[in-house]
Amino acid sequence: MKTKLYIDVDGVMLRRTPQGYQVANHALPFLRFAIDQFEVYWLTARSHEGDTTEIERAFRHALPNPTMSKWDRDALTKTVSSIPTAHWEETKSDAFSPGVSFIWVDDNPDTRALNWLKQRGLIDCLVVVDTDQEPDDLTRVQGVLS
């Protein structure tokens, strides 16, 4: 059984720029790696209920990354749609199942989720990423996850 990998969208896969959201550098290779190595889920404020509609819309409306070819953009669209969304209620930690191995990639974990991780000795399951400030941060994260 593969480890579950929960990935946030904003600030991780989509970077905030003065012009609007842009697909993060290395997004497609990162997602291909993640899908190959893990059981991947979106864990984002864009969807609490397991619906990918808003996530797909966010990627469609994001500014294209100038380093991506049209083929890569098409492949990214298909890849994004293939990843299910985790269900959660009040805090993202609601998505985590006790006793199930997981890693969570997020740029700004909320205090309640951080406390949940700390109380259970699972803070090492969190990988903080910030493509807003570090455009190539997905490469670092992929190295951490390897």
mmCIF file with all atom_site columns, C-alpha atoms in Angstrom:
data_model
loop_
_atom_site.group_PDB
_atom_site.id
_atom_site.type_symbol
_atom_site.label_atom_id
_atom_site.label_alt_id
_atom_site.label_comp_id
_atom_site.label_asym_id
_atom_site.label_entity_id
_atom_site.label_seq_id
_atom_site.pdbx_PDB_ins_code
_atom_site.Cartn_x
_atom_site.Cartn_y
_atom_site.Cartn_z
_atom_site.occupancy
_atom_site.B_iso_or_equiv
_atom_site.pdbx_formal_charge
_atom_site.auth_seq_id
_atom_site.auth_comp_id
_atom_site.auth_asym_id
_atom_site.auth_atom_id
_atom_site.pdbx_PDB_model_num
ATOM 1   C CA . MET A 1 1   ? 0.000   0.000  0.000   1.00 0.00 ? 1   MET A CA 1
ATOM 2   C CA . LYS A 1 2   ? 1.356   3.410  -0.993  1.00 0.00 ? 2   LYS A CA 1
ATOM 3   C CA . THR A 1 3   ? 1.698   6.282  1.457   1.00 0.00 ? 3   THR A CA 1
ATOM 4   C CA . LYS A 1 4   ? -1.002  8.906  1.016   1.00 0.00 ? 4   LYS A CA 1
ATOM 5   C CA . LEU A 1 5   ? 0.230   12.271 -0.211  1.00 0.00 ? 5   LEU A CA 1
ATOM 6   C CA . TYR A 1 6   ? -2.015  15.278 0.358   1.00 0.00 ? 6   TYR A CA 1
ATOM 7   C CA . ILE A 1 7   ? -1.211  18.329 -1.780  1.00 0.00 ? 7   ILE A CA 1
ATOM 8   C CA . ASP A 1 8   ? -2.509  21.871 -1.349  1.00 0.00 ? 8   ASP A CA 1
ATOM 9   C CA . VAL A 1 9   ? -3.137  23.958 -4.466  1.00 0.00 ? 9   VAL A CA 1
ATOM 10  C CA . ASP A 1 10  ? -2.650  27.684 -3.763  1.00 0.00 ? 10  ASP A CA 1
ATOM 11  C CA . GLY A 1 11  ? 0.941   28.564 -2.910  1.00 0.00 ? 11  GLY A CA 1
ATOM 12  C CA . VAL A 1 12  ? 2.058   25.050 -3.811  1.00 0.00 ? 12  VAL A CA 1
ATOM 13  C CA . MET A 1 13  ? 0.894   24.063 -7.302  1.00 0.00 ? 13  MET A CA 1
ATOM 14  C CA . LEU A 1 14  ? -0.324  27.533 -8.221  1.00 0.00 ? 14  LEU A CA 1
ATOM 15  C CA . ARG A 1 15  ? 1.898   30.469 -7.293  1.00 0.00 ? 15  ARG A CA 1
ATOM 16  C CA . ARG A 1 16  ? 0.495   33.868 -6.509  1.00 0.00 ? 16  ARG A CA 1
ATOM 17  C CA . THR A 1 17  ? 1.950   36.586 -8.759  1.00 0.00 ? 17  THR A CA 1
ATOM 18  C CA . PRO A 1 18  ? 1.026   40.265 -9.161  1.00 0.00 ? 18  PRO A CA 1
ATOM 19  C CA . GLN A 1 19  ? -0.788  39.289 -12.371 1.00 0.00 ? 19  GLN A CA 1
ATOM 20  C CA . GLY A 1 20  ? -2.732  36.433 -10.723 1.00 0.00 ? 20  GLY A CA 1
ATOM 21  C CA . TYR A 1 21  ? -2.201  32.731 -10.108 1.00 0.00 ? 21  TYR A CA 1
ATOM 22  C CA . GLN A 1 22  ? 0.373   31.003 -12.302 1.00 0.00 ? 22  GLN A CA 1
ATOM 23  C CA . VAL A 1 23  ? 1.066   27.296 -12.647 1.00 0.00 ? 23  VAL A CA 1
ATOM 24  C CA . ALA A 1 24  ? 4.125   26.654 -10.480 1.00 0.00 ? 24  ALA A CA 1
ATOM 25  C CA . ASN A 1 25  ? 7.477   25.758 -12.000 1.00 0.00 ? 25  ASN A CA 1
ATOM 26  C CA . HIS A 1 26  ? 7.934   21.979 -12.271 1.00 0.00 ? 26  HIS A CA 1
ATOM 27  C CA . ALA A 1 27  ? 4.234   21.289 -11.535 1.00 0.00 ? 27  ALA A CA 1
ATOM 28  C CA . LEU A 1 28  ? 3.813   18.510 -14.093 1.00 0.00 ? 28  LEU A CA 1
ATOM 29  C CA . PRO A 1 29  ? 7.021   16.586 -13.281 1.00 0.00 ? 29  PRO A CA 1
ATOM 30  C CA . PHE A 1 30  ? 6.226   16.898 -9.584  1.00 0.00 ? 30  PHE A CA 1
ATOM 31  C CA . LEU A 1 31  ? 2.719   15.505 -10.012 1.00 0.00 ? 31  LEU A CA 1
ATOM 32  C CA . ARG A 1 32  ? 3.956   12.668 -12.240 1.00 0.00 ? 32  ARG A CA 1
ATOM 33  C CA . PHE A 1 33  ? 6.532   11.763 -9.595  1.00 0.00 ? 33  PHE A CA 1
ATOM 34  C CA . ALA A 1 34  ? 3.929   12.005 -6.835  1.00 0.00 ? 34  ALA A CA 1
ATOM 35  C CA . ILE A 1 35  ? 1.403   9.798  -8.628  1.00 0.00 ? 35  ILE A CA 1
ATOM 36  C CA . ASP A 1 36  ? 4.082   7.206  -9.325  1.00 0.00 ? 36  ASP A CA 1
ATOM 37  C CA . GLN A 1 37  ? 5.274   7.074  -5.714  1.00 0.00 ? 37  GLN A CA 1
ATOM 38  C CA . PHE A 1 38  ? 2.179   7.847  -3.613  1.00 0.00 ? 38  PHE A CA 1
ATOM 39  C CA . GLU A 1 39  ? -1.581  7.653  -3.370  1.00 0.00 ? 39  GLU A CA 1
ATOM 40  C CA . VAL A 1 40  ? -2.228  11.329 -4.152  1.00 0.00 ? 40  VAL A CA 1
ATOM 41  C CA . TYR A 1 41  ? -5.097  13.567 -3.013  1.00 0.00 ? 41  TYR A CA 1
ATOM 42  C CA . TRP A 1 42  ? -5.788  17.279 -3.290  1.00 0.00 ? 42  TRP A CA 1
ATOM 43  C CA . LEU A 1 43  ? -6.203  18.857 0.143   1.00 0.00 ? 43  LEU A CA 1
ATOM 44  C CA . THR A 1 44  ? -7.240  22.440 -0.444  1.00 0.00 ? 44  THR A CA 1
ATOM 45  C CA . ALA A 1 45  ? -9.638  25.127 0.692   1.00 0.00 ? 45  ALA A CA 1
ATOM 46  C CA . ARG A 1 46  ? -10.912 25.081 -2.901  1.00 0.00 ? 46  ARG A CA 1
ATOM 47  C CA . SER A 1 47  ? -12.757 21.847 -2.085  1.00 0.00 ? 47  SER A CA 1
ATOM 48  C CA . HIS A 1 48  ? -13.829 20.366 1.233   1.00 0.00 ? 48  HIS A CA 1
ATOM 49  C CA . GLU A 1 49  ? -16.229 17.795 -0.119  1.00 0.00 ? 49  GLU A CA 1
ATOM 50  C CA . GLY A 1 50  ? -14.219 15.747 -2.557  1.00 0.00 ? 50  GLY A CA 1
ATOM 51  C CA . ASP A 1 51  ? -15.252 17.645 -5.692  1.00 0.00 ? 51  ASP A CA 1
ATOM 52  C CA . THR A 1 52  ? -12.475 18.565 -8.133  1.00 0.00 ? 52  THR A CA 1
ATOM 53  C CA . THR A 1 53  ? -14.480 21.163 -10.091 1.00 0.00 ? 53  THR A CA 1
ATOM 54  C CA . GLU A 1 54  ? -12.970 24.250 -8.404  1.00 0.00 ? 54  GLU A CA 1
ATOM 55  C CA . ILE A 1 55  ? -9.463  22.787 -8.517  1.00 0.00 ? 55  ILE A CA 1
ATOM 56  C CA . GLU A 1 56  ? -9.739  22.100 -12.237 1.00 0.00 ? 56  GLU A CA 1
ATOM 57  C CA . ARG A 1 57  ? -11.147 25.604 -12.774 1.00 0.00 ? 57  ARG A CA 1
ATOM 58  C CA . ALA A 1 58  ? -8.262  27.174 -10.841 1.00 0.00 ? 58  ALA A CA 1
ATOM 59  C CA . PHE A 1 59  ? -5.704  25.412 -13.033 1.00 0.00 ? 59  PHE A CA 1
ATOM 60  C CA . ARG A 1 60  ? -7.621  26.328 -16.225 1.00 0.00 ? 60  ARG A CA 1
ATOM 61  C CA . HIS A 1 61  ? -7.716  29.996 -15.241 1.00 0.00 ? 61  HIS A CA 1
ATOM 62  C CA . ALA A 1 62  ? -4.152  30.185 -13.940 1.00 0.00 ? 62  ALA A CA 1
ATOM 63  C CA . LEU A 1 63  ? -1.617  32.028 -16.019 1.00 0.00 ? 63  LEU A CA 1
ATOM 64  C CA . PRO A 1 64  ? 0.404   29.560 -18.078 1.00 0.00 ? 64  PRO A CA 1
ATOM 65  C CA . ASN A 1 65  ? 3.927   28.939 -16.950 1.00 0.00 ? 65  ASN A CA 1
ATOM 66  C CA . PRO A 1 66  ? 6.111   30.198 -19.831 1.00 0.00 ? 66  PRO A CA 1
ATOM 67  C CA . THR A 1 67  ? 8.419   27.171 -19.469 1.00 0.00 ? 67  THR A CA 1
ATOM 68  C CA . MET A 1 68  ? 5.569   24.733 -20.246 1.00 0.00 ? 68  MET A CA 1
ATOM 69  C CA . SER A 1 69  ? 4.734   23.639 -23.766 1.00 0.00 ? 69  SER A CA 1
ATOM 70  C CA . LYS A 1 70  ? 1.125   23.334 -24.931 1.00 0.00 ? 70  LYS A CA 1
ATOM 71  C CA . TRP A 1 71  ? 1.510   19.549 -24.723 1.00 0.00 ? 71  TRP A CA 1
ATOM 72  C CA . ASP A 1 72  ? 2.642   19.869 -21.087 1.00 0.00 ? 72  ASP A CA 1
ATOM 73  C CA . ARG A 1 73  ? -0.299  22.174 -20.305 1.00 0.00 ? 73  ARG A CA 1
ATOM 74  C CA . ASP A 1 74  ? -2.700  19.612 -21.797 1.00 0.00 ? 74  ASP A CA 1
ATOM 75  C CA . ALA A 1 75  ? -1.017  16.812 -19.845 1.00 0.00 ? 75  ALA A CA 1
ATOM 76  C CA . LEU A 1 76  ? -1.222  18.883 -16.650 1.00 0.00 ? 76  LEU A CA 1
ATOM 77  C CA . THR A 1 77  ? -4.962  19.404 -17.161 1.00 0.00 ? 77  THR A CA 1
ATOM 78  C CA . LYS A 1 78  ? -5.500  15.644 -17.456 1.00 0.00 ? 78  LYS A CA 1
ATOM 79  C CA . THR A 1 79  ? -3.248  14.936 -14.487 1.00 0.00 ? 79  THR A CA 1
ATOM 80  C CA . VAL A 1 80  ? -4.986  17.490 -12.248 1.00 0.00 ? 80  VAL A CA 1
ATOM 81  C CA . SER A 1 81  ? -8.366  15.956 -13.112 1.00 0.00 ? 81  SER A CA 1
ATOM 82  C CA . SER A 1 82  ? -7.143  12.453 -12.315 1.00 0.00 ? 82  SER A CA 1
ATOM 83  C CA . ILE A 1 83  ? -6.316  13.268 -8.677  1.00 0.00 ? 83  ILE A CA 1
ATOM 84  C CA . PRO A 1 84  ? -9.169  12.871 -6.191  1.00 0.00 ? 84  PRO A CA 1
ATOM 85  C CA . THR A 1 85  ? -9.891  15.496 -3.573  1.00 0.00 ? 85  THR A CA 1
ATOM 86  C CA . ALA A 1 86  ? -9.756  14.677 0.120   1.00 0.00 ? 86  ALA A CA 1
ATOM 87  C CA . HIS A 1 87  ? -12.879 15.314 2.165   1.00 0.00 ? 87  HIS A CA 1
ATOM 88  C CA . TRP A 1 88  ? -12.544 17.529 5.244   1.00 0.00 ? 88  TRP A CA 1
ATOM 89  C CA . GLU A 1 89  ? -14.818 19.605 7.464   1.00 0.00 ? 89  GLU A CA 1
ATOM 90  C CA . GLU A 1 90  ? -13.283 22.274 9.708   1.00 0.00 ? 90  GLU A CA 1
ATOM 91  C CA . THR A 1 91  ? -9.551  21.751 9.396   1.00 0.00 ? 91  THR A CA 1
ATOM 92  C CA . LYS A 1 92  ? -7.444  19.942 6.837   1.00 0.00 ? 92  LYS A CA 1
ATOM 93  C CA . SER A 1 93  ? -6.347  17.403 9.448   1.00 0.00 ? 93  SER A CA 1
ATOM 94  C CA . ASP A 1 94  ? -9.920  16.034 9.271   1.00 0.00 ? 94  ASP A CA 1
ATOM 95  C CA . ALA A 1 95  ? -8.766  14.321 6.075   1.00 0.00 ? 95  ALA A CA 1
ATOM 96  C CA . PHE A 1 96  ? -6.098  12.255 7.831   1.00 0.00 ? 96  PHE A CA 1
ATOM 97  C CA . SER A 1 97  ? -6.978  8.742  8.996   1.00 0.00 ? 97  SER A CA 1
ATOM 98  C CA . PRO A 1 98  ? -5.440  7.543  12.261  1.00 0.00 ? 98  PRO A CA 1
ATOM 99  C CA . GLY A 1 99  ? -2.850  4.862  11.692  1.00 0.00 ? 99  GLY A CA 1
ATOM 100 C CA . VAL A 1 100 ? -2.592  5.498  7.941   1.00 0.00 ? 100 VAL A CA 1
ATOM 101 C CA . SER A 1 101 ? 0.797   6.656  6.662   1.00 0.00 ? 101 SER A CA 1
ATOM 102 C CA . PHE A 1 102 ? 0.648   10.067 4.993   1.00 0.00 ? 102 PHE A CA 1
ATOM 103 C CA . ILE A 1 103 ? 2.595   13.147 3.956   1.00 0.00 ? 103 ILE A CA 1
ATOM 104 C CA . TRP A 1 104 ? 1.013   16.574 3.663   1.00 0.00 ? 104 TRP A CA 1
ATOM 105 C CA . VAL A 1 105 ? 2.441   19.264 1.350   1.00 0.00 ? 105 VAL A CA 1
ATOM 106 C CA . ASP A 1 106 ? 1.117   22.744 2.163   1.00 0.00 ? 106 ASP A CA 1
ATOM 107 C CA . ASP A 1 107 ? 2.300   26.348 2.150   1.00 0.00 ? 107 ASP A CA 1
ATOM 108 C CA . ASN A 1 108 ? 0.278   27.620 5.086   1.00 0.00 ? 108 ASN A CA 1
ATOM 109 C CA . PRO A 1 109 ? -1.070  24.933 7.421   1.00 0.00 ? 109 PRO A CA 1
ATOM 110 C CA . ASP A 1 110 ? -3.666  26.242 9.851   1.00 0.00 ? 110 ASP A CA 1
ATOM 111 C CA . THR A 1 111 ? -3.012  26.255 13.598  1.00 0.00 ? 111 THR A CA 1
ATOM 112 C CA . ARG A 1 112 ? -5.599  23.579 14.389  1.00 0.00 ? 112 ARG A CA 1
ATOM 113 C CA . ALA A 1 113 ? -4.092  21.177 11.868  1.00 0.00 ? 113 ALA A CA 1
ATOM 114 C CA . LEU A 1 114 ? -0.576  21.894 13.163  1.00 0.00 ? 114 LEU A CA 1
ATOM 115 C CA . ASN A 1 115 ? -1.728  21.211 16.717  1.00 0.00 ? 115 ASN A CA 1
ATOM 116 C CA . TRP A 1 116 ? -3.372  17.972 15.576  1.00 0.00 ? 116 TRP A CA 1
ATOM 117 C CA . LEU A 1 117 ? -0.079  16.849 14.021  1.00 0.00 ? 117 LEU A CA 1
ATOM 118 C CA . LYS A 1 118 ? 1.970   17.867 17.083  1.00 0.00 ? 118 LYS A CA 1
ATOM 119 C CA . GLN A 1 119 ? -0.360  16.137 19.552  1.00 0.00 ? 119 GLN A CA 1
ATOM 120 C CA . ARG A 1 120 ? 0.051   12.879 17.651  1.00 0.00 ? 120 ARG A CA 1
ATOM 121 C CA . GLY A 1 121 ? 3.782   13.181 17.023  1.00 0.00 ? 121 GLY A CA 1
ATOM 122 C CA . LEU A 1 122 ? 3.170   13.542 13.285  1.00 0.00 ? 122 LEU A CA 1
ATOM 123 C CA . ILE A 1 123 ? 4.650   16.974 12.593  1.00 0.00 ? 123 ILE A CA 1
ATOM 124 C CA . ASP A 1 124 ? 7.300   15.299 10.413  1.00 0.00 ? 124 ASP A CA 1
ATOM 125 C CA . CYS A 1 125 ? 4.471   14.291 8.042   1.00 0.00 ? 125 CYS A CA 1
ATOM 126 C CA . LEU A 1 126 ? 4.195   17.940 6.992   1.00 0.00 ? 126 LEU A CA 1
ATOM 127 C CA . VAL A 1 127 ? 6.359   19.339 4.197   1.00 0.00 ? 127 VAL A CA 1
ATOM 128 C CA . VAL A 1 128 ? 6.054   23.102 3.946   1.00 0.00 ? 128 VAL A CA 1
ATOM 129 C CA . VAL A 1 129 ? 6.446   24.520 0.443   1.00 0.00 ? 129 VAL A CA 1
ATOM 130 C CA . ASP A 1 130 ? 6.139   28.084 -0.794  1.00 0.00 ? 130 ASP A CA 1
ATOM 131 C CA . THR A 1 131 ? 6.215   28.492 -4.545  1.00 0.00 ? 131 THR A CA 1
ATOM 132 C CA . ASP A 1 132 ? 5.007   32.084 -4.090  1.00 0.00 ? 132 ASP A CA 1
ATOM 133 C CA . GLN A 1 133 ? 8.419   33.039 -2.695  1.00 0.00 ? 133 GLN A CA 1
ATOM 134 C CA . GLU A 1 134 ? 10.546  30.174 -4.056  1.00 0.00 ? 134 GLU A CA 1
ATOM 135 C CA . PRO A 1 135 ? 9.342   29.472 -7.621  1.00 0.00 ? 135 PRO A CA 1
ATOM 136 C CA . ASP A 1 136 ? 11.390  26.245 -7.902  1.00 0.00 ? 136 ASP A CA 1
ATOM 137 C CA . ASP A 1 137 ? 10.383  24.877 -4.493  1.00 0.00 ? 137 ASP A CA 1
ATOM 138 C CA . LEU A 1 138 ? 8.601   21.842 -5.968  1.00 0.00 ? 138 LEU A CA 1
ATOM 139 C CA . THR A 1 139 ? 12.006  20.519 -7.024  1.00 0.00 ? 139 THR A CA 1
ATOM 140 C CA . ARG A 1 140 ? 13.189  20.714 -3.404  1.00 0.00 ? 140 ARG A CA 1
ATOM 141 C CA . VAL A 1 141 ? 10.021  19.007 -2.189  1.00 0.00 ? 141 VAL A CA 1
ATOM 142 C CA . GLN A 1 142 ? 10.408  16.214 -4.706  1.00 0.00 ? 142 GLN A CA 1
ATOM 143 C CA . GLY A 1 143 ? 13.912  15.642 -3.345  1.00 0.00 ? 143 GLY A CA 1
ATOM 144 C CA . VAL A 1 144 ? 12.563  15.542 0.217   1.00 0.00 ? 144 VAL A CA 1
ATOM 145 C CA . LEU A 1 145 ? 9.933   12.986 -0.801  1.00 0.00 ? 145 LEU A CA 1
ATOM 146 C CA . SER A 1 146 ? 12.373  10.760 -2.733  1.00 0.00 ? 146 SER A CA 1
#
